[in-house]
mmCIF file of C-alpha atoms in Angstrom:
data_model
loop_
_atom_site.group_PDB
_atom_site.id
_atom_site.type_symbol
_atom_site.label_atom_id
_atom_site.label_comp_id
_atom_site.label_asym_id
_atom_site.label_seq_id
_atom_site.Cartn_x
_atom_site.Cartn_y
_atom_site.Cartn_z
ATOM 1 C CA MET S 1 82.717 138.473 109.526
ATOM 2 C CA ASP S 2 85.418 138.119 112.137
ATOM 3 C CA THR S 3 86.623 134.664 111.074
ATOM 4 C CA PHE S 4 87.954 133.022 107.937
ATOM 5 C CA GLU S 5 88.019 129.364 106.941
ATOM 6 C CA ALA S 6 90.030 127.785 104.149
ATOM 7 C CA PHE S 7 87.938 126.344 101.294
ATOM 8 C CA SER S 8 84.934 128.422 102.338
ATOM 9 C CA PRO S 9 82.872 130.486 99.860
ATOM 10 C CA LEU S 10 84.751 133.580 101.047
ATOM 11 C CA HIS S 11 88.047 131.882 100.200
ATOM 12 C CA GLY S 12 86.770 131.185 96.699
ATOM 13 C CA VAL S 13 85.619 134.763 96.231
ATOM 14 C CA VAL S 14 89.002 136.137 97.295
ATOM 15 C CA LEU S 15 90.836 133.864 94.850
ATOM 16 C CA LEU S 16 88.500 134.916 92.033
ATOM 17 C CA VAL S 17 89.097 138.594 92.815
ATOM 18 C CA ILE S 18 92.874 138.105 92.761
ATOM 19 C CA ALA S 19 92.644 136.194 89.473
ATOM 20 C CA ALA S 20 90.413 138.856 87.906
ATOM 21 C CA LEU S 21 92.616 141.777 88.959
ATOM 22 C CA THR S 22 95.716 139.974 87.715
ATOM 23 C CA ALA S 23 94.073 139.244 84.364
ATOM 24 C CA ILE S 24 92.969 142.862 83.962
ATOM 25 C CA ALA S 25 96.477 144.145 84.732
ATOM 26 C CA ILE S 26 97.992 141.715 82.210
ATOM 27 C CA ILE S 27 95.538 142.708 79.474
ATOM 28 C CA VAL S 28 96.128 146.419 80.038
ATOM 29 C CA ARG S 29 99.921 146.000 79.987
ATOM 30 C CA ARG S 30 99.889 143.896 76.809
ATOM 31 C CA ARG S 31 97.853 146.554 75.027
ATOM 32 C CA ARG S 32 100.411 149.252 75.761
ATOM 33 C CA ALA S 33 102.387 150.573 72.827
ATOM 34 C CA PRO S 34 105.783 148.819 72.568
ATOM 35 C CA ASN S 35 107.740 152.079 72.689
ATOM 36 C CA THR S 36 106.317 153.225 76.026
ATOM 37 C CA GLU S 37 108.484 153.446 79.130
ATOM 38 C CA PRO S 38 109.407 150.055 80.703
ATOM 39 C CA VAL S 39 107.825 150.933 84.045
ATOM 40 C CA GLY S 40 104.366 152.380 83.624
ATOM 41 C CA PRO S 41 102.745 154.821 86.042
ATOM 42 C CA PHE S 42 100.394 152.163 87.423
ATOM 43 C CA GLU S 43 103.263 149.746 88.066
ATOM 44 C CA ARG S 44 105.288 152.435 89.783
ATOM 45 C CA SER S 45 102.351 153.659 91.852
ATOM 46 C CA TYR S 46 101.296 150.178 92.938
ATOM 47 C CA ALA S 47 104.837 149.156 93.862
ATOM 48 C CA ILE S 48 105.457 152.263 95.954
ATOM 49 C CA ALA S 49 102.041 152.023 97.601
ATOM 50 C CA TYR S 50 102.620 148.391 98.524
ATOM 51 C CA LEU S 51 106.068 149.104 99.979
ATOM 52 C CA LEU S 52 104.633 151.907 102.118
ATOM 53 C CA PHE S 53 101.779 149.619 103.161
ATOM 54 C CA TRP S 54 104.279 146.875 104.058
ATOM 55 C CA VAL S 55 106.497 149.139 106.163
ATOM 56 C CA GLY S 56 103.547 150.790 107.859
ATOM 57 C CA THR S 57 101.949 147.442 108.635
ATOM 58 C CA PHE S 58 104.974 145.999 110.391
ATOM 59 C CA ILE S 59 105.559 149.174 112.379
ATOM 60 C CA TRP S 60 101.929 149.089 113.494
ATOM 61 C CA LEU S 61 102.032 145.364 114.262
ATOM 62 C CA ARG S 62 105.107 145.911 116.407
ATOM 63 C CA VAL S 63 103.661 148.723 118.512
ATOM 64 C CA GLY S 64 99.917 148.132 118.182
ATOM 65 C CA PRO S 65 97.418 145.841 119.903
ATOM 66 C CA LEU S 66 97.990 142.918 117.527
ATOM 67 C CA TYR S 67 101.633 142.431 118.484
ATOM 68 C CA ASP S 68 102.511 138.750 118.795
ATOM 69 C CA PRO S 69 106.134 137.652 118.327
ATOM 70 C CA LEU S 70 104.914 134.377 116.828
ATOM 71 C CA THR S 71 103.354 136.097 113.832
ATOM 72 C CA THR S 72 104.068 139.819 113.591
ATOM 73 C CA TYR S 73 107.764 140.010 112.728
ATOM 74 C CA PRO S 74 108.639 140.179 109.003
ATOM 75 C CA LEU S 75 110.316 136.787 109.010
ATOM 76 C CA GLN S 76 108.112 134.752 106.687
ATOM 77 C CA LEU S 77 109.441 134.131 103.199
ATOM 78 C CA CYS S 78 106.156 135.448 101.808
ATOM 79 C CA HIS S 79 106.683 138.747 103.617
ATOM 80 C CA TRP S 80 109.856 139.319 101.639
ATOM 81 C CA CYS S 81 108.506 137.954 98.378
ATOM 82 C CA GLY S 82 105.941 140.754 98.598
ATOM 83 C CA VAL S 83 108.792 143.256 98.802
ATOM 84 C CA PHE S 84 110.568 141.554 95.895
ATOM 85 C CA ALA S 85 107.361 141.788 93.846
ATOM 86 C CA SER S 86 107.298 145.557 94.287
ATOM 87 C CA LEU S 87 110.983 145.850 93.423
ATOM 88 C CA VAL S 88 110.438 143.728 90.307
ATOM 89 C CA LEU S 89 107.804 146.207 89.149
ATOM 90 C CA LEU S 90 110.134 149.126 89.833
ATOM 91 C CA THR S 91 113.432 147.752 88.549
ATOM 92 C CA GLY S 92 112.926 144.558 86.525
ATOM 93 C CA GLN S 93 116.153 143.263 88.087
ATOM 94 C CA ARG S 94 116.645 139.676 86.965
ATOM 95 C CA ILE S 95 117.716 138.196 90.310
ATOM 96 C CA LEU S 96 114.566 139.581 91.899
ATOM 97 C CA ARG S 97 112.467 138.247 89.026
ATOM 98 C CA ALA S 98 113.984 134.798 89.526
ATOM 99 C CA ILE S 99 113.280 134.788 93.253
ATOM 100 C CA LEU S 100 109.738 136.043 92.724
ATOM 101 C CA TYR S 101 108.921 133.460 90.058
ATOM 102 C CA PHE S 102 110.331 130.369 91.732
ATOM 103 C CA CYS S 103 109.860 131.222 95.411
ATOM 104 C CA GLY S 104 106.708 133.257 94.904
ATOM 105 C CA ILE S 105 104.775 130.879 92.669
ATOM 106 C CA GLY S 106 106.531 127.728 93.819
ATOM 107 C CA LEU S 107 106.382 128.257 97.572
ATOM 108 C CA CYS S 108 103.937 131.046 98.399
ATOM 109 C CA THR S 109 101.084 129.612 96.325
ATOM 110 C CA GLN S 110 100.608 127.036 99.075
ATOM 111 C CA ALA S 111 99.611 129.843 101.440
ATOM 112 C CA LEU S 112 97.137 131.110 98.858
ATOM 113 C CA LEU S 113 95.473 127.721 98.418
ATOM 114 C CA THR S 114 95.670 126.441 102.006
ATOM 115 C CA PRO S 115 95.851 129.602 104.138
ATOM 116 C CA LEU S 116 96.421 129.392 107.876
ATOM 117 C CA LEU S 117 94.496 132.637 108.245
ATOM 118 C CA VAL S 118 91.690 132.674 110.822
ATOM 119 C CA GLU S 119 90.773 136.396 110.840
ATOM 120 C CA GLY S 120 87.925 137.540 108.613
ATOM 121 C CA PRO S 121 87.323 140.735 106.596
ATOM 122 C CA ALA S 122 86.388 142.698 109.709
ATOM 123 C CA LEU S 123 89.974 142.426 110.955
ATOM 124 C CA PHE S 124 93.159 143.924 109.504
ATOM 125 C CA PRO S 125 95.242 140.699 109.284
ATOM 126 C CA PHE S 126 92.793 139.425 106.660
ATOM 127 C CA TRP S 127 93.585 142.327 104.353
ATOM 128 C CA PHE S 128 97.324 142.225 104.911
ATOM 129 C CA PHE S 129 97.441 138.489 104.252
ATOM 130 C CA TRP S 130 95.556 138.659 100.981
ATOM 131 C CA MET S 131 97.197 141.864 99.821
ATOM 132 C CA THR S 132 100.602 140.259 100.339
ATOM 133 C CA HIS S 133 99.871 136.918 98.725
ATOM 134 C CA GLY S 134 97.792 138.422 95.951
ATOM 135 C CA THR S 135 100.654 140.785 95.146
ATOM 136 C CA ILE S 136 103.201 137.968 95.092
ATOM 137 C CA ILE S 137 101.298 135.642 92.780
ATOM 138 C CA GLY S 138 99.757 138.404 90.707
ATOM 139 C CA VAL S 139 103.036 140.197 90.007
ATOM 140 C CA ALA S 140 104.871 136.921 89.346
ATOM 141 C CA LEU S 141 102.313 135.961 86.680
ATOM 142 C CA TYR S 142 102.223 139.527 85.370
ATOM 143 C CA ASP S 143 106.001 139.512 84.993
ATOM 144 C CA VAL S 144 105.891 136.355 82.880
ATOM 145 C CA VAL S 145 102.803 136.983 80.766
ATOM 146 C CA ALA S 146 102.869 140.764 80.356
ATOM 147 C CA ARG S 147 106.526 141.711 80.766
ATOM 148 C CA GLY S 148 108.147 138.723 79.087
ATOM 149 C CA TYR S 149 110.253 137.227 81.876
ATOM 150 C CA ARG S 150 111.586 133.815 80.849
ATOM 151 C CA PRO S 151 113.162 131.696 83.620
ATOM 152 C CA THR S 152 116.452 129.865 83.097
ATOM 153 C CA ALA S 153 118.331 127.120 84.916
ATOM 154 C CA ARG S 154 120.579 129.796 86.404
ATOM 155 C CA ASP S 155 117.517 131.582 87.759
ATOM 156 C CA TYR S 156 116.385 128.330 89.354
ATOM 157 C CA GLY S 157 119.769 128.026 91.046
ATOM 158 C CA ILE S 158 119.508 131.585 92.349
ATOM 159 C CA ALA S 159 116.073 130.857 93.803
ATOM 160 C CA CYS S 160 117.272 127.649 95.473
ATOM 161 C CA LEU S 161 120.229 129.462 97.034
ATOM 162 C CA THR S 162 117.904 132.205 98.240
ATOM 163 C CA ALA S 163 115.544 129.694 99.835
ATOM 164 C CA PHE S 164 118.484 127.920 101.467
ATOM 165 C CA ALA S 165 119.869 131.216 102.791
ATOM 166 C CA TYR S 166 116.437 132.022 104.201
ATOM 167 C CA VAL S 167 116.383 128.741 106.142
ATOM 168 C CA VAL S 168 119.941 129.316 107.402
ATOM 169 C CA ILE S 169 118.867 132.700 108.777
ATOM 170 C CA VAL S 170 115.437 131.808 110.150
ATOM 171 C CA LEU S 171 116.053 128.335 111.595
ATOM 172 C CA PRO S 172 118.407 129.535 114.384
ATOM 173 C CA ILE S 173 115.882 132.249 115.260
ATOM 174 C CA ASP S 174 113.105 129.656 115.497
ATOM 175 C CA LEU S 175 115.237 127.347 117.610
ATOM 176 C CA ALA S 176 116.291 130.113 119.988
ATOM 177 C CA THR S 177 112.801 131.530 120.476
ATOM 178 C CA GLY S 178 110.388 128.642 119.966
ATOM 179 C CA TRP S 179 108.810 130.448 117.017
ATOM 180 C CA ASN S 180 108.058 128.768 113.689
ATOM 181 C CA TYR S 181 108.674 131.275 110.932
ATOM 182 C CA GLY S 182 109.060 129.561 107.583
ATOM 183 C CA PHE S 183 107.590 126.399 109.173
ATOM 184 C CA VAL S 184 111.136 125.148 109.734
ATOM 185 C CA GLY S 185 111.043 125.251 113.543
ATOM 186 C CA PRO S 186 110.089 122.353 115.838
ATOM 187 C CA SER S 187 106.570 123.636 116.553
ATOM 188 C CA LYS S 188 103.537 123.417 114.272
ATOM 189 C CA PRO S 189 100.771 125.892 113.384
ATOM 190 C CA ASP S 190 97.738 125.920 115.670
ATOM 191 C CA VAL S 191 95.439 125.072 112.758
ATOM 192 C CA PRO S 192 95.702 122.053 110.397
ATOM 193 C CA SER S 193 98.280 122.568 107.665
ATOM 194 C CA ILE S 194 100.429 120.738 105.157
ATOM 195 C CA VAL S 195 103.184 120.667 107.798
ATOM 196 C CA ASP S 196 101.164 117.992 109.612
ATOM 197 C CA LEU S 197 101.796 115.627 106.689
ATOM 198 C CA LEU S 198 105.575 116.012 106.650
ATOM 199 C CA GLY S 199 106.446 113.998 109.739
ATOM 200 C CA PRO S 200 108.226 114.932 112.962
ATOM 201 C CA TRP S 201 110.918 117.561 113.315
ATOM 202 C CA PRO S 202 113.778 117.598 112.352
ATOM 203 C CA GLU S 203 113.058 114.921 109.723
ATOM 204 C CA ARG S 204 110.472 117.139 108.080
ATOM 205 C CA LEU S 205 113.193 119.681 107.268
ATOM 206 C CA LEU S 206 114.458 117.237 104.647
ATOM 207 C CA ALA S 207 110.941 116.798 103.286
ATOM 208 C CA ILE S 208 110.448 120.565 103.110
ATOM 209 C CA THR S 209 113.774 120.968 101.302
ATOM 210 C CA LEU S 210 113.073 118.242 98.749
ATOM 211 C CA ILE S 211 109.500 119.324 98.099
ATOM 212 C CA SER S 212 110.470 122.985 97.752
ATOM 213 C CA GLY S 213 113.291 122.228 95.341
ATOM 214 C CA GLY S 214 111.085 119.849 93.385
ATOM 215 C CA VAL S 215 108.182 122.259 93.043
ATOM 216 C CA MET S 216 110.468 125.062 91.895
ATOM 217 C CA GLY S 217 112.102 122.621 89.486
ATOM 218 C CA ILE S 218 108.721 121.782 87.973
ATOM 219 C CA LEU S 219 108.243 125.480 87.254
ATOM 220 C CA LEU S 220 111.460 125.425 85.220
ATOM 221 C CA VAL S 221 110.634 122.364 83.094
ATOM 222 C CA PRO S 222 108.227 124.049 80.616
ATOM 223 C CA TRP S 223 110.781 126.729 79.800
ATOM 224 C CA LEU S 224 113.596 124.245 79.250
ATOM 225 C CA ALA S 225 111.297 122.153 77.071
ATOM 226 C CA ALA S 226 110.256 125.202 75.052
ATOM 227 C CA ARG S 227 113.874 126.196 74.441
ATOM 228 C CA THR S 228 114.781 122.651 73.404
ATOM 229 C CA PHE S 229 111.836 122.515 71.009
ATOM 230 C CA THR S 230 112.722 125.897 69.516
ATOM 231 C CA ALA S 231 116.374 124.922 69.067
ATOM 232 C CA ARG S 232 115.406 121.781 67.140
ATOM 233 C CA ARG S 233 113.188 123.598 64.670
#
């Protein structure tokens, strides 16, 4: 199993595994006594293990046989959302929770549903990809359902500023090197992707900006509606 294809049976199995593990973690957390410590031993252990895995992976990718400047630097937004997910588990810091919810669910879910991954389970990139994206989406949902995070309009603004800052940092790197981290550079992925539908560069930068802001905004709407409904009761 050296290769992976989006929308294949293997893709479906991976998504089901991520969903099942997330559901189990949520159920276990919600059954904890309310007076227990805010950060449980499992949360702490998983967060630390993932951070060590993340650091070790990028060191190995830099010096090992899989080194490729187009893909192996930690410059994708999802790379850092994985770090934020671990820090959310460890600290519960609200800014990190905001970034994880809006950028993680709003932007990184696309990679979960339409992955550009081509390596299969026999190769390490498969495991790093799914560990990262499973952690992002799983912890974001866990934070809302099990730990009670409730997004606000201010949180949405923080996430938008973070996404904008990411583009400001990564776009010059892409332009100077010919890379395409964040999909904001002039080049396109080697495999079919949603970027193909967004038009030529640089016009597609506007489309990416509007779509990203809109998707994150949609994630805010239910919470604003719930607060409005509660206030009127």
